[in-house]
Tab-separated table of C-alpha atoms in Angstrom:
chain	number	residue	atom	x	y	z
A	1	MET	CA	-34.472	44.284	8.985
A	2	HIS	CA	-31.349	45.519	10.736
A	3	GLN	CA	-27.981	44.889	9.092
A	4	GLU	CA	-26.761	42.712	11.966
A	5	ASP	CA	-29.694	40.308	11.494
A	6	SER	CA	-29.693	40.349	7.674
A	7	ASP	CA	-29.039	37.348	5.405
A	8	GLN	CA	-25.780	38.993	4.399
A	9	ALA	CA	-24.743	39.015	8.134
A	10	LYS	CA	-25.812	35.380	8.501
A	11	ALA	CA	-23.813	34.374	5.444
A	12	TYR	CA	-20.850	36.245	6.819
A	13	GLN	CA	-21.071	34.547	10.198
A	14	GLN	CA	-20.922	31.207	8.359
A	15	LEU	CA	-17.767	32.418	6.630
A	16	VAL	CA	-16.329	33.458	9.952
A	17	LYS	CA	-17.197	30.137	11.547
A	18	SER	CA	-15.609	28.125	8.775
A	19	ASN	CA	-12.421	30.147	8.993
A	20	GLN	CA	-11.884	30.081	12.760
A	21	PRO	CA	-8.435	28.891	13.694
A	22	LYS	CA	-8.470	25.535	15.537
A	23	LYS	CA	-7.878	25.642	19.263
A	24	PRO	CA	-5.205	23.032	20.154
A	25	ILE	CA	-7.600	21.077	22.353
A	26	VAL	CA	-5.599	17.845	22.697
A	27	LYS	CA	-2.419	19.745	23.600
A	28	ASN	CA	-4.341	21.927	26.067
A	29	VAL	CA	-5.961	18.953	27.761
A	30	LEU	CA	-2.631	17.131	28.105
A	31	LEU	CA	-0.910	20.241	29.489
A	32	ALA	CA	-3.825	20.859	31.878
A	33	PHE	CA	-3.405	17.272	33.109
A	34	LEU	CA	0.317	17.758	33.573
A	35	TYR	CA	0.140	21.155	35.339
A	36	GLY	CA	-2.901	20.227	37.477
A	37	GLY	CA	-1.186	16.969	38.405
A	38	MET	CA	2.025	18.787	39.366
A	39	ILE	CA	0.204	21.268	41.582
A	40	SER	CA	-1.713	18.348	43.206
A	41	LEU	CA	1.600	16.502	43.748
A	42	VAL	CA	3.068	19.552	45.514
A	43	GLY	CA	-0.095	19.685	47.644
A	44	GLN	CA	0.253	15.986	48.457
A	45	GLY	CA	3.865	16.556	49.407
A	46	ILE	CA	2.955	19.372	51.789
A	47	GLN	CA	0.252	17.161	53.399
A	48	VAL	CA	2.710	14.290	53.827
A	49	ALA	CA	5.153	16.721	55.479
A	50	PHE	CA	2.493	17.723	57.970
A	51	ILE	CA	1.634	14.072	58.650
A	52	VAL	CA	5.304	13.221	59.140
A	53	GLY	CA	5.414	16.200	61.517
A	54	GLY	CA	2.909	14.422	63.688
A	55	MET	CA	-0.548	15.460	62.464
A	56	SER	CA	-3.380	13.141	61.582
A	57	LYS	CA	-4.419	13.004	57.944
A	58	GLU	CA	-7.627	15.017	58.725
A	59	ASP	CA	-5.778	17.651	60.767
A	60	ALA	CA	-3.226	18.071	57.981
A	61	THR	CA	-5.840	19.075	55.429
A	62	SER	CA	-6.484	22.622	56.532
A	63	PRO	CA	-2.861	23.749	56.931
A	64	THR	CA	-2.093	22.156	53.543
A	65	THR	CA	-4.758	24.263	51.914
A	66	VAL	CA	-3.399	27.398	53.660
A	67	VAL	CA	0.123	26.734	52.403
A	68	LEU	CA	-1.134	26.164	48.840
A	69	ILE	CA	-3.180	29.385	48.928
A	70	GLY	CA	-0.074	31.193	50.217
A	71	LEU	CA	2.029	29.711	47.387
A	72	GLY	CA	-0.564	30.755	44.806
A	73	ALA	CA	-0.669	34.272	46.228
A	74	LEU	CA	3.150	34.452	46.259
A	75	LEU	CA	3.514	33.293	42.670
A	76	THR	CA	0.778	35.798	41.602
A	77	GLY	CA	2.632	38.597	43.374
A	78	LEU	CA	5.897	37.617	41.602
A	79	GLY	CA	4.069	37.681	38.323
A	80	TRP	CA	4.543	33.956	37.639
A	81	TYR	CA	1.141	32.448	38.165
A	82	ASP	CA	-0.378	33.912	34.959
A	83	GLN	CA	2.482	32.314	33.035
A	84	LEU	CA	1.634	28.994	34.700
A	85	THR	CA	-1.998	29.322	33.656
A	86	LYS	CA	-1.127	30.423	30.177
A	87	HIS	CA	0.451	27.003	29.571
A	88	GLY	CA	-1.501	24.842	32.068
A	89	GLY	CA	-4.969	26.313	31.405
A	90	MET	CA	-7.587	24.732	33.587
A	91	GLY	CA	-4.854	22.585	35.221
A	92	ALA	CA	-3.654	25.731	36.976
A	93	THR	CA	-7.039	27.523	37.300
A	94	LEU	CA	-8.934	24.708	39.048
A	95	PRO	CA	-6.672	23.913	42.070
A	96	ILE	CA	-6.930	26.214	45.066
A	97	THR	CA	-3.747	28.013	43.965
A	98	GLY	CA	-5.844	29.222	40.971
A	99	PHE	CA	-8.428	30.589	43.363
A	100	ALA	CA	-5.741	32.410	45.193
A	101	ASN	CA	-4.603	33.884	41.903
A	102	ALA	CA	-8.209	35.020	41.183
A	103	MET	CA	-8.282	36.871	44.517
A	104	VAL	CA	-4.748	38.339	44.563
A	105	ALA	CA	-4.662	39.571	40.978
A	106	PRO	CA	-7.575	42.093	41.415
A	107	ALA	CA	-6.283	42.990	44.895
A	108	MET	CA	-2.968	44.015	43.301
A	109	GLU	CA	-4.493	45.728	40.351
A	110	PHE	CA	-7.097	47.862	42.099
A	111	ARG	CA	-4.918	49.000	44.991
A	112	ARG	CA	-4.440	52.304	43.130
A	113	GLU	CA	-8.160	53.144	43.539
A	114	GLY	CA	-7.800	52.811	47.310
A	115	LEU	CA	-8.476	50.145	49.930
A	116	VAL	CA	-12.292	50.627	49.956
A	117	MET	CA	-13.404	51.568	46.425
A	118	GLY	CA	-10.451	49.713	44.825
A	119	VAL	CA	-9.434	46.548	46.636
A	120	GLY	CA	-12.707	46.286	48.649
A	121	VAL	CA	-15.057	46.622	45.728
A	122	LYS	CA	-13.018	44.767	43.100
A	123	LEU	CA	-11.555	41.909	45.205
A	124	PHE	CA	-14.273	39.453	44.175
A	125	THR	CA	-14.559	40.561	40.522
A	126	VAL	CA	-13.134	37.272	39.303
A	127	ALA	CA	-13.824	34.984	42.197
A	128	GLY	CA	-17.291	36.328	42.893
A	129	PRO	CA	-19.168	34.104	40.402
A	130	VAL	CA	-17.317	31.047	41.743
A	131	LEU	CA	-18.465	31.874	45.229
A	132	VAL	CA	-22.040	32.740	44.245
A	133	TYR	CA	-22.610	29.550	42.276
A	134	GLY	CA	-20.412	27.359	44.471
A	135	LEU	CA	-22.473	28.371	47.522
A	136	SER	CA	-25.718	28.021	45.613
A	137	ALA	CA	-24.795	24.531	44.430
A	138	ALA	CA	-23.735	23.590	47.950
A	139	PHE	CA	-27.130	24.802	49.273
A	140	VAL	CA	-29.081	22.742	46.657
A	141	VAL	CA	-27.024	19.637	47.374
A	142	GLY	CA	-27.527	20.172	51.162
A	143	VAL	CA	-31.340	20.430	50.749
A	144	VAL	CA	-31.435	17.240	48.613
A	145	ARG	CA	-29.259	15.422	51.126
A	146	TYR	CA	-31.578	16.519	53.984
A	147	LEU	CA	-34.669	15.382	52.084
A	148	VAL	CA	-33.134	11.992	51.196
A	149	THR	CA	-31.241	11.055	54.361
A	150	GLY	CA	-32.921	13.267	56.965
A	151	VAL	CA	-29.442	14.467	58.057
A	152	ALA	CA	-28.838	18.219	57.878
B	1	MET	CA	-5.822	75.003	-1.751
B	2	SER	CA	-9.233	73.352	-1.877
B	3	ILE	CA	-11.430	70.426	-0.967
B	4	THR	CA	-13.896	68.657	-3.146
B	5	GLN	CA	-16.549	66.169	-2.131
B	6	ILE	CA	-16.083	63.173	-4.493
B	7	GLY	CA	-18.518	60.810	-2.804
B	8	GLN	CA	-20.563	60.660	0.415
B	9	GLY	CA	-17.996	61.104	3.135
B	10	SER	CA	-15.207	61.118	0.554
B	11	TYR	CA	-13.108	64.210	-0.060
B	12	GLU	CA	-10.287	65.041	-2.412
B	13	ILE	CA	-7.719	67.026	-0.512
B	14	GLN	CA	-5.181	69.417	-1.961
B	15	ASP	CA	-2.130	70.951	-0.404
B	16	VAL	CA	-2.059	69.243	2.984
B	17	SER	CA	1.251	67.697	3.912
B	18	VAL	CA	2.930	65.874	6.766
B	19	ALA	CA	5.432	68.062	8.537
B	20	ALA	CA	6.661	65.404	10.935
B	21	THR	CA	5.739	62.114	12.692
B	22	ALA	CA	6.778	60.570	15.912
B	23	ALA	CA	6.191	57.128	17.484
B	24	ILE	CA	6.984	55.812	20.957
B	25	GLY	CA	6.424	52.141	21.882
B	26	GLY	CA	6.641	49.724	24.773
B	27	PRO	CA	9.339	47.000	25.162
B	28	LYS	CA	7.327	44.346	23.351
B	29	GLU	CA	6.711	46.713	20.381
B	30	GLY	CA	10.473	47.451	20.400
B	31	GLN	CA	11.252	43.772	20.044
B	32	GLY	CA	8.900	43.468	17.015
B	33	PRO	CA	9.916	43.604	13.405
B	34	LEU	CA	9.209	47.376	13.226
B	35	GLY	CA	11.071	48.164	16.474
B	36	SER	CA	13.780	50.159	14.735
B	37	TYR	CA	11.184	52.581	13.216
B	38	PHE	CA	10.139	53.877	16.610
B	39	ASP	CA	11.740	57.102	17.805
B	40	GLU	CA	11.873	55.755	21.365
B	41	ILE	CA	11.247	52.471	23.088
B	42	TRP	CA	10.276	52.394	26.731
B	43	PRO	CA	12.374	49.984	28.820
B	44	SER	CA	9.257	48.712	30.641
B	45	GLU	CA	5.491	48.971	30.288
B	46	THR	CA	5.322	51.182	33.335
B	47	HIS	CA	8.391	53.263	32.613
B	48	LYS	CA	6.534	56.419	33.545
B	49	GLY	CA	3.483	57.044	35.726
B	50	GLU	CA	2.235	55.467	38.956
B	51	SER	CA	-0.612	53.659	37.281
B	52	PHE	CA	-1.272	52.075	33.839
B	53	GLU	CA	-3.496	55.058	33.013
B	54	GLU	CA	-0.791	57.512	33.943
B	55	ALA	CA	1.625	55.505	31.849
B	56	GLU	CA	-0.677	55.770	28.847
B	57	ARG	CA	-0.982	59.492	29.356
B	58	ALA	CA	2.806	59.927	29.672
B	59	LEU	CA	3.179	57.956	26.434
B	60	THR	CA	0.918	60.283	24.488
B	61	GLU	CA	2.405	63.377	26.122
B	62	ASP	CA	5.954	62.395	25.279
B	63	THR	CA	4.989	61.489	21.683
B	64	MET	CA	3.303	64.827	21.109
B	65	GLU	CA	6.304	66.682	22.610
B	66	LEU	CA	8.572	64.762	20.257
B	67	VAL	CA	6.548	65.422	17.068
B	68	VAL	CA	6.429	69.137	17.795
B	69	LYS	CA	10.208	69.109	18.208
B	70	LYS	CA	10.710	67.060	15.092
B	71	ALA	CA	8.525	69.467	13.148
B	72	ASN	CA	10.886	72.142	14.211
B	73	ILE	CA	8.094	74.362	15.502
B	74	SER	CA	6.798	75.365	18.912
B	75	TRP	CA	3.480	74.469	20.596
B	76	GLU	CA	2.187	77.999	19.830
B	77	ASP	CA	2.312	77.109	16.140
B	78	ILE	CA	-0.182	74.235	16.599
B	79	ASP	CA	-3.692	75.555	15.883
B	80	LEU	CA	-5.512	72.412	16.888
B	81	VAL	CA	-4.890	69.061	18.517
B	82	MET	CA	-7.038	65.983	17.622
B	83	GLY	CA	-6.664	62.587	19.097
B	84	GLY	CA	-8.171	59.621	20.811
B	85	ASP	CA	-7.586	56.586	22.995
B	86	LEU	CA	-9.552	53.672	24.317
B	87	LEU	CA	-9.968	54.571	27.950
B	88	ASP	CA	-13.395	55.605	29.332
B	89	GLN	CA	-14.134	59.298	28.914
B	90	LEU	CA	-11.029	59.595	26.678
B	91	VAL	CA	-8.916	60.379	29.735
B	92	SER	CA	-5.505	60.037	28.082
B	93	THR	CA	-6.295	62.509	25.281
B	94	ASN	CA	-8.234	64.872	27.471
B	95	PHE	CA	-5.912	64.903	30.483
B	96	SER	CA	-2.820	65.325	28.377
B	97	ALA	CA	-4.377	68.484	26.920
B	98	ARG	CA	-3.875	70.098	30.381
B	99	ARG	CA	-0.180	70.164	29.528
B	100	HIS	CA	-0.171	71.419	25.938
B	101	GLN	CA	-3.005	73.984	26.353
B	102	ARG	CA	-3.894	73.926	22.683
B	103	PRO	CA	-7.509	73.805	21.384
B	104	LEU	CA	-8.523	70.155	21.523
B	105	LEU	CA	-10.924	67.885	19.685
B	106	GLY	CA	-11.042	64.606	21.474
B	107	LEU	CA	-12.225	61.888	19.095
B	108	PHE	CA	-13.565	58.401	19.571
B	109	SER	CA	-13.798	55.647	17.018
B	110	ALA	CA	-11.858	53.029	19.009
B	111	CYS	CA	-8.827	51.796	17.121
B	112	ALA	CA	-9.884	53.693	13.981
B	113	VAL	CA	-9.377	57.071	15.616
B	114	PHE	CA	-6.009	57.836	14.030
B	115	THR	CA	-7.317	57.920	10.468
B	116	GLN	CA	-10.481	59.673	11.680
B	117	GLY	CA	-8.158	62.366	13.064
B	118	LEU	CA	-5.970	62.472	9.922
B	119	GLY	CA	-9.087	62.730	7.697
B	120	LEU	CA	-10.772	65.364	9.764
B	121	ALA	CA	-7.547	67.410	10.072
B	122	ALA	CA	-6.987	67.171	6.320
B	123	THR	CA	-10.484	68.374	5.478
B	124	MET	CA	-10.178	71.321	7.796
B	125	LEU	CA	-6.658	72.233	6.623
B	126	SER	CA	-7.543	72.149	2.923
B	127	ASP	CA	-10.597	74.270	3.556
B	128	LYS	CA	-8.529	77.200	4.818
B	129	GLY	CA	-9.327	76.397	8.478
B	130	PRO	CA	-6.412	75.762	10.814
B	131	ARG	CA	-2.855	76.043	9.423
B	132	SER	CA	-1.389	73.171	11.424
B	133	VAL	CA	-3.012	70.285	13.247
B	134	LEU	CA	-1.432	67.737	15.544
B	135	VAL	CA	-3.123	64.303	15.267
B	136	THR	CA	-2.381	61.620	17.863
B	137	ALA	CA	-3.624	58.295	19.109
B	138	VAL	CA	-2.392	56.075	22.014
B	139	SER	CA	-3.089	52.817	23.709
B	140	HIS	CA	-1.464	50.981	26.624
B	141	HIS	CA	-1.717	47.171	26.870
B	142	MET	CA	-2.176	47.032	30.621
B	143	ALA	CA	-4.616	49.925	30.826
B	144	ALA	CA	-6.727	48.315	28.070
B	145	GLU	CA	-6.585	44.832	29.666
B	146	ARG	CA	-7.813	46.275	32.919
B	147	GLN	CA	-10.752	48.135	31.307
B	148	PHE	CA	-11.828	45.494	28.756
B	149	ARG	CA	-10.632	42.148	30.125
B	150	PHE	CA	-9.079	40.914	33.334
B	151	PRO	CA	-6.556	42.058	35.967
B	152	ILE	CA	-2.951	41.740	34.555
B	153	GLU	CA	-1.801	39.013	36.963
B	154	LEU	CA	-4.897	36.816	36.500
B	155	GLY	CA	-3.923	33.670	34.644
B	156	TYR	CA	-6.056	32.617	31.693
B	157	GLN	CA	-5.587	31.315	28.193
B	158	ARG	CA	-6.135	33.665	25.274
B	159	THR	CA	-8.032	32.337	22.299
B	160	PRO	CA	-6.225	32.069	18.895
B	161	THR	CA	-8.294	35.031	17.587
B	162	ALA	CA	-7.491	37.363	20.458
B	163	ALA	CA	-5.609	40.554	19.722
B	164	TRP	CA	-2.838	42.113	21.763
B	165	THR	CA	-3.445	45.814	22.578
B	166	ALA	CA	-0.216	47.630	21.747
B	167	THR	CA	1.557	49.906	24.165
B	168	ALA	CA	2.330	52.600	21.647
B	169	ALA	CA	1.528	56.135	20.538
B	170	GLY	CA	1.880	57.863	17.241
B	171	ALA	CA	1.598	61.559	16.403
B	172	VAL	CA	1.615	63.578	13.211
B	173	VAL	CA	1.797	67.292	12.503
B	174	LEU	CA	-0.252	68.091	9.369
B	175	VAL	CA	0.200	71.491	7.820
B	176	ALA	CA	-1.537	73.484	5.054
B	177	GLY	CA	0.652	73.721	1.935
B	178	ALA	CA	2.615	71.247	-0.081
B	179	ARG	CA	6.112	71.979	1.103
B	180	HIS	CA	6.745	68.542	2.574
B	181	PRO	CA	7.318	65.292	0.621
B	182	VAL	CA	4.266	63.406	1.911
B	183	GLY	CA	0.775	64.719	1.336
B	184	ILE	CA	-2.808	63.564	1.911
B	185	GLU	CA	-4.738	63.229	-1.384
B	186	ALA	CA	-8.063	61.893	-0.346
B	187	VAL	CA	-10.052	60.699	2.700
B	188	THR	CA	-13.165	58.604	3.153
B	189	PHE	CA	-15.000	58.527	6.451
B	190	GLY	CA	-16.479	55.159	7.306
B	191	ARG	CA	-20.008	53.948	7.931
B	192	VAL	CA	-20.808	51.713	10.842
B	193	VAL	CA	-20.993	48.134	9.614
B	194	ASP	CA	-22.281	45.321	11.821
B	195	PHE	CA	-22.467	41.828	10.354
B	196	GLY	CA	-23.550	40.263	13.623
B	197	SER	CA	-20.253	39.271	15.214
B	198	LYS	CA	-20.495	39.011	18.994
B	199	ASN	CA	-17.186	37.657	20.085
B	200	PRO	CA	-15.042	40.348	21.739
B	201	ASN	CA	-12.074	38.046	21.457
B	202	ASP	CA	-12.407	38.042	17.661
B	203	MET	CA	-12.463	41.661	16.604
B	204	GLY	CA	-10.642	40.971	13.319
B	205	SER	CA	-13.722	39.061	12.008
B	206	ALA	CA	-16.019	41.729	13.291
B	207	MET	CA	-14.102	44.588	11.650
B	208	ALA	CA	-13.272	43.054	8.267
B	209	PRO	CA	-16.660	43.991	6.629
B	210	ALA	CA	-16.276	47.620	7.827
B	211	ALA	CA	-12.791	47.798	6.363
B	212	LEU	CA	-14.037	46.375	3.058
B	213	ASP	CA	-16.917	48.809	2.914
B	214	THR	CA	-14.670	51.821	3.397
B	215	ILE	CA	-11.999	50.529	0.960
B	216	GLN	CA	-14.680	49.959	-1.735
B	217	ARG	CA	-16.191	53.364	-1.149
B	218	HIS	CA	-12.813	55.096	-1.198
B	219	CYS	CA	-11.778	53.343	-4.441
B	220	ALA	CA	-15.078	54.175	-6.102
B	221	ALA	CA	-14.910	57.840	-5.062
B	222	THR	CA	-11.327	58.309	-6.130
B	223	ALA	CA	-11.679	56.134	-9.267
B	224	THR	CA	-8.789	53.918	-8.143
B	225	THR	CA	-8.265	50.211	-7.714
B	226	LEU	CA	-6.134	48.632	-4.964
B	227	GLN	CA	-3.534	47.982	-7.656
B	228	ASP	CA	-3.010	51.765	-8.019
B	229	TYR	CA	-1.474	51.835	-4.521
B	230	ASP	CA	2.023	50.654	-3.598
B	231	ALA	CA	0.658	49.425	-0.297
B	232	VAL	CA	-2.650	49.175	1.449
B	233	TYR	CA	-2.540	48.953	5.272
B	234	THR	CA	-5.509	48.171	7.426
B	235	GLY	CA	-5.411	48.987	11.148
B	236	ASP	CA	-5.754	45.921	13.337
B	237	LEU	CA	-7.639	43.206	11.445
B	238	GLY	CA	-4.871	40.791	12.228
B	239	VAL	CA	-4.372	37.382	10.608
B	240	ILE	CA	-7.974	36.302	10.640
B	241	GLY	CA	-9.325	39.735	9.688
B	242	ILE	CA	-7.146	39.955	6.639
B	243	LYS	CA	-8.169	36.428	5.674
B	244	LEU	CA	-11.833	37.347	5.928
B	245	LEU	CA	-11.259	40.639	4.121
B	246	THR	CA	-9.731	38.680	1.241
B	247	LEU	CA	-12.570	36.123	1.099
B	248	LEU	CA	-15.330	38.747	1.427
B	249	GLY	CA	-13.596	41.011	-1.074
B	250	GLY	CA	-13.336	38.057	-3.507
B	251	GLU	CA	-17.066	37.452	-3.186
B	252	ARG	CA	-17.617	41.034	-4.252
B	253	GLY	CA	-15.102	40.801	-7.103
B	254	LEU	CA	-12.378	42.787	-5.318
B	255	ASN	CA	-8.851	41.460	-5.803
B	256	ILE	CA	-7.237	41.665	-2.370
B	257	ASP	CA	-3.639	40.692	-3.089
B	258	GLU	CA	-0.430	40.721	-1.049
B	259	ARG	CA	-0.135	44.504	-1.188
B	260	VAL	CA	-2.944	44.558	1.380
B	261	ARG	CA	-1.354	44.241	4.790
B	262	ASP	CA	-2.259	45.054	8.346
B	263	CYS	CA	-0.597	47.223	11.000
B	264	GLY	CA	-1.448	44.847	13.819
B	265	GLN	CA	-0.055	41.909	11.870
B	266	SER	CA	3.161	43.753	11.118
B	267	LEU	CA	3.881	45.149	14.573
B	268	TYR	CA	4.892	41.885	16.163
B	269	HIS	CA	6.528	38.527	15.411
B	270	LEU	CA	3.177	36.857	15.797
B	271	VAL	CA	4.293	33.408	16.933
B	272	GLU	CA	7.540	34.211	18.744
B	273	GLN	CA	5.937	37.081	20.693
B	274	ASP	CA	2.769	35.066	21.343
B	275	VAL	CA	0.254	37.706	20.213
B	276	HIS	CA	-2.108	35.330	18.434
B	277	ASN	CA	-4.133	37.389	15.906
B	278	GLY	CA	-1.729	40.423	16.049
B	279	GLY	CA	-1.675	43.882	17.583
B	280	SER	CA	-4.631	46.202	18.141
B	281	GLY	CA	-5.447	49.481	19.853
B	282	PRO	CA	-5.440	53.065	18.561
B	283	GLY	CA	-1.668	53.266	19.180
B	284	CYS	CA	-1.092	50.271	16.916
B	285	SER	CA	-2.055	51.868	13.604
B	286	ALA	CA	-0.897	55.305	14.820
B	287	SER	CA	2.619	54.130	15.641
B	288	VAL	CA	3.002	51.852	12.643
B	289	PHE	CA	2.046	54.790	10.405
B	290	SER	CA	4.175	57.328	12.251
B	291	GLY	CA	7.183	55.037	12.205
B	292	TYR	CA	7.257	52.535	9.376
B	293	LEU	CA	4.611	53.574	6.779
B	294	TYR	CA	5.513	57.319	6.863
B	295	ARG	CA	9.194	56.460	6.336
B	296	ARG	CA	8.443	54.406	3.223
B	297	LEU	CA	6.538	57.283	1.694
B	298	GLN	CA	9.032	59.949	2.826
B	299	VAL	CA	12.009	58.280	1.118
B	300	GLY	CA	9.913	57.627	-1.985
B	301	GLN	CA	10.088	53.826	-1.738
B	302	TRP	CA	6.295	53.984	-1.967
B	303	HIS	CA	4.488	56.670	-3.961
B	304	ARG	CA	0.967	55.962	-2.859
B	305	LEU	CA	-0.453	54.423	0.317
B	306	LEU	CA	-3.981	53.675	1.296
B	307	PHE	CA	-4.262	53.576	5.112
B	308	VAL	CA	-7.489	52.257	6.647
B	309	ALA	CA	-7.573	52.087	10.442
B	310	THR	CA	-10.359	49.900	11.787
B	311	GLY	CA	-12.359	50.140	15.038
B	312	ALA	CA	-14.646	47.920	17.000
B	313	LEU	CA	-17.176	50.219	18.687
B	314	PHE	CA	-18.255	48.055	21.590
B	315	SER	CA	-17.977	48.387	25.375
B	316	PRO	CA	-17.770	45.667	28.028
B	317	THR	CA	-21.384	46.488	28.894
B	318	THR	CA	-22.728	46.020	25.336
B	319	TYR	CA	-21.154	42.586	24.820
B	320	GLN	CA	-22.196	41.381	28.249
B	321	GLN	CA	-25.722	42.322	27.310
B	322	GLY	CA	-25.421	40.193	24.146
B	323	GLU	CA	-25.197	42.992	21.607
B	324	SER	CA	-23.247	42.427	18.351
B	325	ILE	CA	-20.182	44.563	17.619
B	326	PRO	CA	-20.636	47.622	15.340
B	327	CYS	CA	-17.419	48.509	13.476
B	328	ILE	CA	-16.023	51.358	11.507
B	329	ALA	CA	-13.072	52.144	9.299
B	330	HIS	CA	-11.744	55.446	8.044
B	331	ALA	CA	-9.531	55.690	4.965
B	332	VAL	CA	-6.797	58.176	4.136
B	333	SER	CA	-4.668	57.979	0.976
B	334	LEU	CA	-1.259	59.616	0.982
B	335	THR	CA	1.233	60.302	-1.759
B	336	HIS	CA	4.908	60.986	-2.032
B	337	ARG	CA	5.382	64.219	-3.955
B	338	GLU	CA	8.405	64.828	-6.046
B	339	PRO	CA	10.199	68.144	-5.436
B	340	GLY	CA	8.143	70.924	-7.042
B	341	GLY	CA	4.921	69.881	-5.473
B	342	THR	CA	3.462	67.656	-8.244
B	343	THR	CA	1.680	64.518	-7.200
B	344	LEU	CA	2.498	61.330	-8.964
């Protein structure tokens, strides 16, 4: 039997498991709620501003998203968004500003390898899985919806 | 001048001494508790070089230049350079050799490379091989993040067991002969130990059994106990690694007391500097030795040090494919010699 599968290894993994430092889950969840809520509030404020400016609620949705993506990109470029996520966790990752961070961070980092092999190839290294499984999930839901309601 | 095999992979070394050491660190390392022991602190992570990789290379080049200067010799007097880093194809060590044009042995054992180099250099020097060897190791936080983890500006939360790759380099000039106060007395090259750890964010747990294996083999070969050393420093086990080393050592009847410390744990203020488990990277143990540990020996505050750098030998590909993490540790014991060349 190989060392990594031996009883000695299994006993050691038990020791590792029982000595893992605790992750501060309650604190993380509360902070995620707070940060996610704040970002959502900002988004709400932007949407209200567009509505006050004369748009309908539906029309205001797209430009609100664009402004939030721009803000996420700007904060990433300034080197602040990673600090936001460090404290806010999923609260800062999940909103669309987090998606902007996931796109802009590799774009900045791999610029040195050139626009094609660097930025072009690496742009979706982080966001790629989100798109692949997001689109796949949307496709499955779309098929189910078509089969149930007959509406494409 | 001679070398004796005292166990498998263990050698007793005579008449090899440290002519000089040099350490350069990044700003975060400068703010740590050992900041004052560095010869130079960079004002920013990207103080030199257009990219993180170039910065890492500049860091090792500068450190090597400095140690040659501090040894009061010229590059022509260096017979051999040995060193390593973490980047693919060992680019920092190999590319920097374009500048110094000395014969090169690029080494890899991840973060254990500095003691691998010290050990290899010591065996060659004491066997009437080269007369002077420069040993170096370097790491750069951002270059390592980019290769092993995520882009720098991507926000994510690190787990409590994650290590912080140090931006630091250390270099030593070892020479044949006993004319300097600090000498190498024995080395033990490590075996690969894999106890099935798979979490790349918990390298301390993965490496602790390898560290223990090498420590036990070194003590058995040299007929010493840990209590015979003034200090024992592991490379980058960190908080959790030292804890597991203590527990596992206890199970095997080895008394791991407070003299056993860790370079990664010592390099930073763990909580204030938010580095979780502690520092890591080849430059971590190399710079802590070249700055702090060597100084303690040089002034005679310590007479005997056991220095065991630890390395996790995985790549991003192997852990993505679900492989466990093989680890290695190489041990070097050093002594402070009293004038006249006798070893305590």
